Amino acid sequence: MAEPAQPPLLQMRGISKAFPGVQALSEVDLTLHAGEVLALLGENGAGKSTLIKILGGAHPHDEGAIEIEGHQALLNNPLNSQAAGIGIIYQEFNLVAGLTARENIFLGQEPSRVCFIPRSQEEEQARALFARIGVEIDPNALCGELTVAQQQVVEIAKALSQEARIIVMDEPTAALTPREVEGLLKVIGELRAQGIGIIYISHRLDEIDEIADRVTILRDGSHVATRDKSKLQRDEMIELMVGRSLEKEFPFHECQPGNVRLAVKNLSRSSKVRNVSFELRAGEIVGLTGLVGAGRTETARLIFGADKKESGTVELDGKPIGATSPRDAINCGICLLTEDRKSQGLVLGQTVQENFGLPNLKQFTQTGLIDRAKESDAFAKFVNQIPIKVTSHKQPARTLSGGNQQKVVLAKWLQRNAEVIIFDEPTRGIDVGAKYEIYQLIHQLADEGKAILMISSELPEILGMSDRILVMNEGRITGEITDVSSATQEEIMKLATQREEIAA
Amino acid sequence: MKSKLDARKLLSEYGNVLVLLLLCAFISIVTLEEQSPRSTAAANRLAEKIAQASPKGANVIVLVRSGKGQQEFADKLKDALTNAGLHVPDSIVGTPRDARIALEKQTATIAAIAADNHMATFCADQLPNLGKAITALNKTTVHQPRKHKWPNFLKKENLLNVLKQISIVAIIAIGMTMVIITAGIDLSVGSLIAFSGVITAVSIQHLAGGGDPTTGHLLLGSAAGILVCAIIGMGTGSLVTLFNIPAFIVTLGVMFIAKGLAFIFSESAPIPVSNEGFAWLGRGSDLMGLPNSVVLMLLLYVIAHVIMAHTSIGRYIYAVGGNPEAARLSGVPVKWVLVFVYTLCGLLAGLGGVMEASLHITGDPKSGTLVELQVIAAVVVGGTSLAGGQGKIFGTLVGALIIGVIRNGMNLTGVEAHMQSVVYGVVILIAVMVDQLKNRSAKTGA
């Protein structure tokens, strides 16, 4: 494929972006031509989302330049970005459920604020847009009643109606059925043929193989490689994404499994969790993985009593526990470190010490009053041991870095003498250095005889940390890998995408 | 750098105390007035002055304008003059006309007149003429206590009055603070005041069975009023938690229900309590001259502060408001915490109702109207965030004081009622704006 003479549709050069405590992007380059599909690959936390948020005008970049068709573009807010011809389709759609497809498409583009909206004209335009994409949707259907795939098409139509020439799709197939994925890929092919440049983000390498013309790979916020898809083998792609040898990334751990601590039998809740059964042994780290939406977090929440289970039992040391609330589960010695620390793990406005004390107040209370000195001493022990970087025990939890927030959450459970510890994405949003510390901590806990379930989407993490791996898909456990040392990411991905065979 | 930071922190945490002090200073200046001293000390000083200027045993007349506390002052003056060895043939408390009549009757030589400021002006006006006509008044000199300036606002009785006026709102605001810290709201407290007052009065009269109620009846009736409101609060909390209905809606409903029931139970008429002892809580002052309602208020604030700052339930209340999901996943019994705060808020509103009834010795279904808004205003002005998770009990007391002081200041300076309403509105808006700015700086400053 020869380089076109005219300037590329989109050129990002030397883009850097820092968040407090994290360098999210450093000097990333990205080029997109008209009429091509560029796959943007990278592990979680590699900086893909940050990069597209910069494109969408949601975050300003610190350094670097963005050119559209050779002209400098200022993307400092979403409106500018839209005007520059960039349409971003986020995982969470920006649609109003109570409005029709047509109304959603033209929301914010009404010709005038006082005029009547020319309904028939809009309807015609909407139909034309859908025809252009090659999908038939009733423009007057309420968006809330459309399927996820249809809503996605509405989003695409909305972008096209705003004359987008660059369309960015962030994990567009995460929630689609195989047939819908096929349909979407067809739509993307159609758009490409019309000269639109598409940036496609996905973890599913099959789709990349099928649709991408070129691939740009990010790792830890840096640009690693940009290649033509035809010249890039899948193994190489993964290697470039992962980048480092797994041995170095994870501390050494020898597993000496003891007795069965936790036994989960036939756990079910609607279609999210279906007949899940497994066991956790003392001193064992079990990795639970699968694609987003596979039901991993939901399973953890059922064990923890955070959601109500429809059927199944949870046994601790052979005795069934009827945990109907987190409080029950905590009293039995089960704890959960949630995926989203900010919204579920911590009370951000309270101090770190108060967060630490929250599940442990009984231990610190004497004659009805909280003994703050005692609480502070207990917390100080963990601050030194783990260690946690805090300036004072009265520091608001909000102001800590992700890694230290995770450690505060861990400290509060350790004070509680938790026996079964469930980590949900323990290193999400945490720096590489801090990750290693968290891994060490998890190992240490296993060595102390605690039973550990570690949920993670990052396959290297799963492979590097687990003594045993469980893989889920669509609410079921679709596979178990006991010999982790010889397991591969592909093996896991195969299990994670293994669907029910539909009888023909 | 550090001290600058500390200053900012101090200002954001105790900013409303500063506002309160500035307000007090401002109102003090505005209400600064010449005071006519009426204390015993002032009387003694005046008597001494007259004794020095007059021979022993000389006749001195006491002239005091009639009014509240004036008779006492006249008596004090008379005693002081007698003690100083002077003779007081006449002591007049009345109008200038009374004074003139009394003076015209004098036959013995009057050496001096001891007058208050008002009468002194009269004398300065009239005595030259009277002296020409009546020989007894020929050489009479007029003495008055030395005047001094003092703000009407800062008088002891006024300050106690401010405290007494805010006590009901401030006590209910304790419960409201806790509710708002959990990110809720309780609009029913105003109606609960009326309801509690009516229930209390009805129960007392019922218990007494037509006769005069005993102290036991008073206590039982009051307990009934408070208890019923606590139960209503518990119901509110249950609806909020079990059915996940927004607190605004639930308490709006309860507000109408309680108001209606108050009128139904009282048959739309105020119910008097036929035992003056019932006024003990609302009007009495037993401890060092402090009104009982004020003592109760201060006591409850200390208890509430200890609960919020030093007990598990207090910690839980903040956690539930700050992040209910994180709190639940940390094992906090979120639903119980919510039921607790609404129950407590109802209970305190019931207590407020008993206090209101006690103040008027009557259970009045019309009482408490719009008080919920004053209560919420006190909480908000006190720095508690409506978004939940943040707030301090003593901040609310300061908030109630700010509103009470503003009202008092406007009453003292004669600002009319409608204008007062405008000022309250402005104060609340400013408080909320300051709160927003504070939150913004807390987030960006982190």
Short mmCIF file of C-alpha atoms in Angstrom, two decimals, chain B:
data_model
loop_
_atom_site.label_atom_id
_atom_site.label_comp_id
_atom_site.label_asym_id
_atom_site.label_seq_id
_atom_site.Cartn_x
_atom_site.Cartn_y
_atom_site.Cartn_z
CA MET B 1 3.34 27.65 52.89
CA LYS B 2 2.20 25.40 55.66
CA SER B 3 0.85 28.17 57.83
CA LYS B 4 -0.96 29.57 54.81
CA LEU B 5 -2.53 26.20 54.24
CA ASP B 6 -3.50 25.91 57.87
CA ALA B 7 -5.09 29.32 57.79
CA ARG B 8 -7.17 28.30 54.82
CA LYS B 9 -8.17 25.06 56.49
CA LEU B 10 -9.06 26.90 59.67
CA LEU B 11 -11.14 29.34 57.70
CA SER B 12 -12.99 26.62 55.86
CA GLU B 13 -13.68 24.66 59.04
CA TYR B 14 -14.51 27.52 61.34
CA GLY B 15 -15.49 30.05 58.71
CA ASN B 16 -19.05 30.25 59.97
CA VAL B 17 -17.87 31.01 63.50
CA LEU B 18 -16.05 33.97 62.04
CA VAL B 19 -19.19 35.00 60.19
CA LEU B 20 -21.13 34.76 63.44
CA LEU B 21 -18.64 36.94 65.30
CA LEU B 22 -18.60 39.53 62.53
CA LEU B 23 -22.40 39.58 62.54
CA CYS B 24 -22.46 40.06 66.31
CA ALA B 25 -19.94 42.88 66.01
CA PHE B 26 -21.94 44.53 63.26
CA ILE B 27 -25.26 44.28 65.07
CA SER B 28 -23.62 45.52 68.26
CA ILE B 29 -22.43 48.63 66.48
CA VAL B 30 -25.79 49.21 64.85
CA THR B 31 -27.69 48.83 68.11
CA LEU B 32 -25.30 50.96 70.13
CA GLU B 33 -27.46 53.30 72.23
CA GLU B 34 -27.30 55.48 75.31
CA GLN B 35 -28.42 53.36 78.19
CA SER B 36 -30.07 54.69 81.32
CA PRO B 37 -28.43 52.61 83.97
CA ARG B 38 -30.81 51.11 86.50
CA SER B 39 -28.50 48.90 88.50
CA THR B 40 -28.02 49.16 92.27
CA ALA B 41 -24.46 50.29 91.65
CA ALA B 42 -25.70 53.16 89.49
CA ALA B 43 -28.19 54.16 92.22
CA ASN B 44 -25.46 54.12 94.86
CA ARG B 45 -23.14 56.21 92.71
CA LEU B 46 -25.88 58.76 92.16
CA ALA B 47 -26.76 58.90 95.86
CA GLU B 48 -23.11 59.42 96.75
CA LYS B 49 -22.84 62.26 94.27
CA ILE B 50 -25.92 63.97 95.72
CA ALA B 51 -24.74 63.43 99.30
CA GLN B 52 -21.48 65.17 98.48
CA ALA B 53 -23.26 68.17 96.97
CA SER B 54 -25.93 68.52 99.69
CA PRO B 55 -25.85 68.96 103.46
CA LYS B 56 -26.75 66.01 105.68
CA GLY B 57 -30.45 65.44 106.13
CA ALA B 58 -31.39 67.52 103.12
CA ASN B 59 -34.56 66.71 101.26
CA VAL B 60 -34.15 64.83 98.00
CA ILE B 61 -36.97 63.81 95.74
CA VAL B 62 -36.77 60.74 93.50
CA LEU B 63 -38.29 61.20 90.06
CA VAL B 64 -38.47 58.22 87.73
CA ARG B 65 -40.42 57.74 84.49
CA SER B 66 -42.86 54.86 84.75
CA GLY B 67 -42.02 51.69 82.86
CA LYS B 68 -40.65 48.21 83.16
CA GLY B 69 -38.20 47.92 86.06
CA GLN B 70 -38.51 51.63 86.92
CA GLN B 71 -40.29 51.13 90.27
CA GLU B 72 -37.41 48.91 91.38
CA PHE B 73 -34.93 51.55 90.34
CA ALA B 74 -36.84 54.23 92.25
CA ASP B 75 -36.79 52.03 95.36
CA LYS B 76 -33.10 51.39 94.96
CA LEU B 77 -32.45 55.10 94.64
CA LYS B 78 -34.56 55.86 97.68
CA ASP B 79 -32.71 53.30 99.79
CA ALA B 80 -29.35 54.51 98.59
CA LEU B 81 -30.20 58.13 99.36
CA THR B 82 -31.51 57.24 102.81
CA ASN B 83 -28.38 55.25 103.51
CA ALA B 84 -26.30 58.25 102.46
CA GLY B 85 -27.95 60.23 105.24
CA LEU B 86 -30.40 62.18 103.13
CA HIS B 87 -34.11 62.51 103.59
CA VAL B 88 -36.45 61.38 100.84
CA PRO B 89 -39.86 62.98 101.39
CA ASP B 90 -41.28 61.82 98.08
CA SER B 91 -40.57 59.24 95.38
CA ILE B 92 -42.52 59.52 92.15
CA VAL B 93 -42.75 56.90 89.44
CA GLY B 94 -44.93 58.15 86.65
CA THR B 95 -45.38 60.51 83.73
CA PRO B 96 -43.99 64.07 83.57
CA ARG B 97 -47.49 65.22 84.48
CA ASP B 98 -47.38 63.18 87.70
CA ALA B 99 -43.99 64.70 88.39
CA ARG B 100 -45.27 68.25 87.96
CA ILE B 101 -48.24 67.67 90.28
CA ALA B 102 -45.99 66.14 92.91
CA LEU B 103 -43.45 68.92 92.68
CA GLU B 104 -46.07 71.63 92.95
CA LYS B 105 -47.20 70.14 96.27
CA GLN B 106 -43.77 70.45 97.90
CA THR B 107 -43.51 72.84 100.84
CA ALA B 108 -40.20 71.98 102.49
CA THR B 109 -37.03 73.09 100.73
CA ILE B 110 -35.87 70.50 98.26
CA ALA B 111 -32.10 70.41 97.94
CA ALA B 112 -31.93 68.04 95.01
CA ILE B 113 -33.86 65.83 92.65
CA ALA B 114 -32.56 62.38 91.81
CA ALA B 115 -33.95 61.64 88.39
CA ASP B 116 -33.49 59.10 85.68
CA ASN B 117 -32.43 60.35 82.26
CA HIS B 118 -35.94 60.89 81.07
CA MET B 119 -37.07 62.90 84.08
CA ALA B 120 -33.82 64.79 84.07
CA THR B 121 -34.72 66.16 80.67
CA PHE B 122 -38.14 67.14 82.01
CA CYS B 123 -36.59 68.88 84.96
CA ALA B 124 -34.09 70.77 82.85
CA ASP B 125 -37.06 71.95 80.85
CA GLN B 126 -39.53 72.79 83.61
CA LEU B 127 -37.61 73.44 86.81
CA PRO B 128 -36.58 77.05 86.06
CA ASN B 129 -40.28 78.01 85.76
CA LEU B 130 -41.39 75.91 88.69
CA GLY B 131 -38.61 77.34 90.84
CA LYS B 132 -39.97 80.85 90.31
CA ALA B 133 -43.45 79.85 91.42
CA ILE B 134 -42.60 77.48 94.25
CA THR B 135 -40.06 78.58 96.83
CA ALA B 136 -39.34 75.02 97.92
CA LEU B 137 -37.83 74.39 94.52
CA ASN B 138 -35.86 77.59 94.42
CA LYS B 139 -32.41 76.15 94.84
CA THR B 140 -33.05 72.63 93.75
CA THR B 141 -30.37 70.92 91.67
CA VAL B 142 -31.05 67.95 89.41
CA HIS B 143 -28.88 64.87 89.33
CA GLN B 144 -29.04 61.89 87.02
CA PRO B 145 -26.98 58.71 86.70
CA ARG B 146 -24.06 59.07 84.38
CA LYS B 147 -25.10 57.95 80.90
CA HIS B 148 -23.10 55.33 79.00
CA LYS B 149 -23.33 53.73 75.61
CA TRP B 150 -23.92 50.01 75.26
CA PRO B 151 -25.36 47.93 72.39
CA ASN B 152 -28.91 46.79 73.02
CA PHE B 153 -27.88 43.57 71.30
CA LEU B 154 -25.25 42.73 73.87
CA LYS B 155 -27.52 43.04 76.88
CA LYS B 156 -27.70 39.84 78.89
CA GLU B 157 -31.45 39.45 78.60
CA ASN B 158 -31.30 39.99 74.85
CA LEU B 159 -28.60 37.39 74.35
CA LEU B 160 -30.52 34.88 76.45
CA ASN B 161 -33.55 35.71 74.39
CA VAL B 162 -31.68 34.91 71.18
CA LEU B 163 -30.66 31.54 72.59
CA LYS B 164 -34.17 30.84 73.79
CA GLN B 165 -35.64 31.72 70.42
CA ILE B 166 -33.36 29.39 68.50
CA SER B 167 -33.58 26.50 70.95
CA ILE B 168 -36.41 24.60 69.26
CA VAL B 169 -35.05 25.00 65.74
CA ALA B 170 -31.53 24.19 66.93
CA ILE B 171 -32.59 21.03 68.73
CA ILE B 172 -34.46 19.69 65.70
CA ALA B 173 -31.51 20.71 63.55
CA ILE B 174 -29.41 18.10 65.37
CA GLY B 175 -31.52 15.35 63.86
CA MET B 176 -31.69 17.16 60.54
CA THR B 177 -27.89 17.42 60.42
CA MET B 178 -27.60 13.67 60.76
CA VAL B 179 -30.25 13.10 58.11
CA ILE B 180 -28.59 15.51 55.70
CA ILE B 181 -25.17 13.96 56.33
CA THR B 182 -26.64 10.68 55.06
CA ALA B 183 -27.59 12.66 51.93
CA GLY B 184 -31.26 12.67 52.92
CA ILE B 185 -33.73 15.36 53.95
CA ASP B 186 -36.67 15.51 56.33
CA LEU B 187 -39.44 17.92 55.41
CA SER B 188 -41.86 16.58 58.01
CA VAL B 189 -40.34 18.13 61.14
CA GLY B 190 -42.45 21.29 61.05
CA SER B 191 -45.66 19.28 60.96
CA LEU B 192 -44.34 16.96 63.64
CA ILE B 193 -43.98 19.98 65.95
CA ALA B 194 -47.69 20.63 65.63
CA PHE B 195 -48.55 16.96 65.83
CA SER B 196 -46.42 16.36 68.89
CA GLY B 197 -47.81 19.45 70.63
CA VAL B 198 -51.37 18.38 69.96
CA ILE B 199 -50.78 14.76 71.00
CA THR B 200 -49.07 15.96 74.17
CA ALA B 201 -51.87 18.37 75.09
CA VAL B 202 -54.61 15.88 74.24
CA SER B 203 -52.88 13.14 76.24
CA ILE B 204 -52.38 15.36 79.27
CA GLN B 205 -55.99 16.50 79.32
CA HIS B 206 -57.15 12.94 78.70
CA LEU B 207 -54.97 11.55 81.49
CA ALA B 208 -56.23 14.20 83.87
CA GLY B 209 -59.76 13.19 82.99
CA GLY B 210 -61.28 16.66 83.17
CA GLY B 211 -59.47 17.64 86.38
CA ASP B 212 -56.23 19.54 86.70
CA PRO B 213 -53.32 17.48 85.42
CA THR B 214 -50.55 16.51 87.82
CA THR B 215 -46.82 16.66 87.05
CA GLY B 216 -46.96 12.95 86.31
CA HIS B 217 -49.63 13.57 83.72
CA LEU B 218 -47.50 16.31 82.17
CA LEU B 219 -44.49 14.01 81.90
CA LEU B 220 -46.51 11.10 80.52
CA GLY B 221 -48.25 13.30 77.97
CA SER B 222 -44.98 14.82 76.80
CA ALA B 223 -43.41 11.38 76.51
CA ALA B 224 -46.38 10.31 74.40
CA GLY B 225 -45.92 13.24 72.02
CA ILE B 226 -42.21 12.58 71.63
CA LEU B 227 -42.64 8.83 71.24
CA VAL B 228 -45.31 9.11 68.58
CA CYS B 229 -43.04 11.37 66.54
CA ALA B 230 -40.12 8.97 66.95
CA ILE B 231 -42.33 6.18 65.63
CA ILE B 232 -43.36 8.33 62.67
CA GLY B 233 -39.67 9.01 62.01
CA MET B 234 -39.01 5.29 62.11
CA GLY B 235 -41.76 4.79 59.55
CA THR B 236 -40.22 7.47 57.35
CA GLY B 237 -36.82 5.80 57.58
CA SER B 238 -38.33 2.41 56.75
CA LEU B 239 -40.07 3.75 53.65
CA VAL B 240 -36.86 5.41 52.52
CA THR B 241 -34.80 2.25 52.93
CA LEU B 242 -37.20 -0.60 52.18
CA PHE B 243 -38.91 0.89 49.16
CA ASN B 244 -36.09 3.08 48.00
CA ILE B 245 -38.37 6.10 47.75
CA PRO B 246 -36.47 9.40 47.79
CA ALA B 247 -36.52 10.95 51.26
CA PHE B 248 -37.81 14.19 49.79
CA ILE B 249 -41.01 12.48 48.61
CA VAL B 250 -41.54 10.33 51.71
CA THR B 251 -41.11 13.20 54.11
CA LEU B 252 -43.25 15.46 51.95
CA GLY B 253 -46.03 12.90 52.32
CA VAL B 254 -45.47 12.56 56.05
CA MET B 255 -45.50 16.35 56.33
CA PHE B 256 -49.05 16.53 54.96
CA ILE B 257 -50.21 13.51 56.95
CA ALA B 258 -48.87 14.80 60.27
CA LYS B 259 -50.26 18.28 59.68
CA GLY B 260 -53.68 16.87 58.85
CA LEU B 261 -53.67 14.56 61.84
CA ALA B 262 -52.71 17.44 64.12
CA PHE B 263 -55.85 19.31 63.04
CA ILE B 264 -58.02 16.19 63.28
CA PHE B 265 -56.88 15.27 66.79
CA SER B 266 -57.22 18.83 68.05
CA GLU B 267 -60.50 19.38 66.21
CA SER B 268 -58.82 22.41 64.63
CA ALA B 269 -58.56 24.34 67.87
CA PRO B 270 -55.64 24.98 70.18
CA ILE B 271 -55.79 22.74 73.25
CA PRO B 272 -54.80 24.52 76.46
CA VAL B 273 -53.10 22.61 79.26
CA SER B 274 -54.57 23.57 82.59
CA ASN B 275 -51.42 23.35 84.65
CA GLU B 276 -48.95 26.22 84.66
CA GLY B 277 -46.22 23.73 85.55
CA PHE B 278 -46.27 22.67 81.90
CA ALA B 279 -44.48 25.92 81.08
CA TRP B 280 -41.39 24.80 82.99
CA LEU B 281 -39.55 23.63 79.87
CA GLY B 282 -40.52 26.48 77.59
CA ARG B 283 -40.45 29.43 79.98
CA GLY B 284 -38.62 28.40 83.12
CA SER B 285 -35.02 29.19 83.90
CA ASP B 286 -33.56 27.22 86.77
CA LEU B 287 -29.84 26.88 86.20
CA MET B 288 -27.91 30.12 86.88
CA GLY B 289 -30.59 32.15 85.18
CA LEU B 290 -30.28 30.19 81.93
CA PRO B 291 -33.60 29.29 80.33
CA ASN B 292 -34.32 25.58 80.65
CA SER B 293 -34.80 25.23 76.91
CA VAL B 294 -31.31 26.65 76.35
CA VAL B 295 -29.76 24.29 78.89
CA LEU B 296 -31.50 21.38 77.19
CA MET B 297 -30.28 22.55 73.79
CA LEU B 298 -26.65 22.83 74.91
CA LEU B 299 -26.83 19.44 76.60
CA LEU B 300 -28.23 17.77 73.49
CA TYR B 301 -25.55 19.36 71.33
CA VAL B 302 -22.80 17.99 73.52
CA ILE B 303 -24.35 14.52 73.40
CA ALA B 304 -24.86 14.70 69.64
CA HIS B 305 -21.29 15.84 69.12
CA VAL B 306 -19.99 12.87 71.09
CA ILE B 307 -22.20 10.53 69.07
CA MET B 308 -21.07 11.91 65.73
CA ALA B 309 -17.39 12.24 66.52
CA HIS B 310 -16.69 9.38 68.88
CA THR B 311 -19.04 6.47 68.31
CA SER B 312 -19.50 3.81 65.66
CA ILE B 313 -22.96 4.99 64.70
CA GLY B 314 -21.55 8.47 64.05
CA ARG B 315 -18.81 7.08 61.84
CA TYR B 316 -21.40 4.98 60.05
CA ILE B 317 -23.61 8.01 59.41
CA TYR B 318 -20.74 9.83 57.71
CA ALA B 319 -19.77 6.71 55.75
CA VAL B 320 -23.32 6.10 54.52
CA GLY B 321 -23.54 9.69 53.34
CA GLY B 322 -20.11 9.68 51.78
CA ASN B 323 -20.44 6.45 49.83
CA PRO B 324 -23.33 4.11 50.62
CA GLU B 325 -22.03 1.27 48.45
CA ALA B 326 -18.54 1.35 49.92
CA ALA B 327 -20.09 1.51 53.37
CA ARG B 328 -22.32 -1.49 52.66
CA LEU B 329 -19.42 -3.48 51.26
CA SER B 330 -17.47 -2.63 54.41
CA GLY B 331 -20.16 -4.25 56.52
CA VAL B 332 -21.96 -1.09 57.62
CA PRO B 333 -25.66 -1.87 58.27
CA VAL B 334 -26.69 0.93 55.93
CA LYS B 335 -30.46 0.42 56.31
CA TRP B 336 -30.33 0.49 60.09
CA VAL B 337 -28.23 3.62 60.03
CA LEU B 338 -30.81 5.34 57.84
CA VAL B 339 -33.74 4.22 59.98
CA PHE B 340 -31.83 5.44 63.03
CA VAL B 341 -31.28 8.96 61.73
CA TYR B 342 -34.89 9.43 60.63
CA THR B 343 -36.14 8.05 63.94
CA LEU B 344 -33.88 10.41 65.86
CA CYS B 345 -34.94 13.32 63.69
CA GLY B 346 -38.60 12.50 64.36
CA LEU B 347 -37.91 12.16 68.07
CA LEU B 348 -36.22 15.54 68.27
CA ALA B 349 -39.03 17.13 66.25
CA GLY B 350 -41.41 15.62 68.84
CA LEU B 351 -39.33 17.17 71.61
CA GLY B 352 -39.42 20.47 69.75
CA GLY B 353 -43.21 20.17 69.63
CA VAL B 354 -43.41 19.63 73.39
CA MET B 355 -41.18 22.68 73.91
CA GLU B 356 -43.35 24.78 71.63
CA ALA B 357 -46.50 23.61 73.43
CA SER B 358 -44.86 24.29 76.77
CA LEU B 359 -43.97 27.81 75.68
CA HIS B 360 -47.63 28.59 75.04
CA ILE B 361 -49.05 26.06 77.54
CA THR B 362 -51.15 24.97 74.59
CA GLY B 363 -51.05 22.29 71.93
CA ASP B 364 -51.61 24.25 68.73
CA PRO B 365 -52.13 22.49 65.37
CA LYS B 366 -51.05 25.69 63.61
CA SER B 367 -47.63 25.76 65.26
CA GLY B 368 -44.47 24.66 63.49
CA THR B 369 -45.53 25.92 60.08
CA LEU B 370 -42.47 26.26 57.82
CA VAL B 371 -40.16 25.52 60.71
CA GLU B 372 -38.68 22.64 58.67
CA LEU B 373 -37.23 25.23 56.34
CA GLN B 374 -35.67 27.18 59.20
CA VAL B 375 -34.19 23.93 60.46
CA ILE B 376 -32.75 23.03 57.07
CA ALA B 377 -31.46 26.57 56.72
CA ALA B 378 -29.65 26.29 60.06
CA VAL B 379 -28.03 23.02 58.94
CA VAL B 380 -26.98 24.39 55.57
CA VAL B 381 -25.70 27.68 56.96
CA GLY B 382 -23.83 25.56 59.48
CA GLY B 383 -21.76 24.09 56.67
CA THR B 384 -23.32 20.65 56.23
CA SER B 385 -23.29 19.64 52.59
CA LEU B 386 -26.62 18.62 51.07
CA ALA B 387 -24.66 16.12 49.01
CA GLY B 388 -24.02 14.18 52.20
CA GLY B 389 -20.97 12.81 53.91
CA GLN B 390 -19.86 16.07 55.42
CA GLY B 391 -20.94 18.29 58.25
CA LYS B 392 -20.39 19.05 61.89
CA ILE B 393 -22.88 19.11 64.72
CA PHE B 394 -21.51 22.29 66.26
CA GLY B 395 -21.49 23.84 62.81
CA THR B 396 -25.26 23.49 62.88
CA LEU B 397 -25.45 25.23 66.27
CA VAL B 398 -23.44 28.08 64.79
CA GLY B 399 -25.77 28.06 61.78
CA ALA B 400 -28.81 28.33 64.04
CA LEU B 401 -27.09 31.12 65.96
CA ILE B 402 -26.29 33.01 62.78
CA ILE B 403 -29.92 32.91 61.72
CA GLY B 404 -31.12 33.76 65.25
CA VAL B 405 -28.70 36.67 65.54
CA ILE B 406 -29.72 38.05 62.16
CA ARG B 407 -33.38 37.86 63.13
CA ASN B 408 -32.71 39.48 66.49
CA GLY B 409 -30.62 42.21 64.88
CA MET B 410 -33.35 42.99 62.41
CA ASN B 411 -35.97 43.06 65.17
CA LEU B 412 -33.84 45.42 67.24
CA THR B 413 -33.33 47.77 64.33
CA GLY B 414 -36.96 47.55 63.25
CA VAL B 415 -36.58 45.85 59.90
CA GLU B 416 -40.05 44.83 58.80
CA ALA B 417 -41.06 41.17 58.47
CA HIS B 418 -41.08 40.86 54.70
CA MET B 419 -37.65 42.38 54.41
CA GLN B 420 -36.45 39.91 57.03
CA SER B 421 -37.59 37.08 54.80
CA VAL B 422 -35.56 38.50 51.92
CA VAL B 423 -32.49 38.70 54.14
CA TYR B 424 -32.88 35.07 55.28
CA GLY B 425 -33.04 33.98 51.67
CA VAL B 426 -29.89 35.86 50.80
CA VAL B 427 -28.06 34.43 53.80
CA ILE B 428 -28.98 30.87 52.82
CA LEU B 429 -27.90 31.40 49.22
CA ILE B 430 -24.58 32.84 50.35
CA ALA B 431 -24.06 29.91 52.69
CA VAL B 432 -24.69 27.40 49.92
CA MET B 433 -22.42 29.28 47.54
CA VAL B 434 -19.63 29.31 50.11
CA ASP B 435 -20.20 25.58 50.58
CA GLN B 436 -19.83 24.98 46.86
CA LEU B 437 -16.65 27.04 46.66
CA LYS B 438 -15.28 25.15 49.62
CA ASN B 439 -15.99 21.80 47.95
CA ARG B 440 -14.45 22.96 44.74
CA SER B 441 -11.27 24.10 46.43
CA ALA B 442 -11.17 20.87 48.44
CA LYS B 443 -11.24 18.86 45.24
CA THR B 444 -8.83 20.89 43.17
CA GLY B 445 -6.62 21.70 46.10
CA ALA B 446 -6.03 17.99 46.73
#
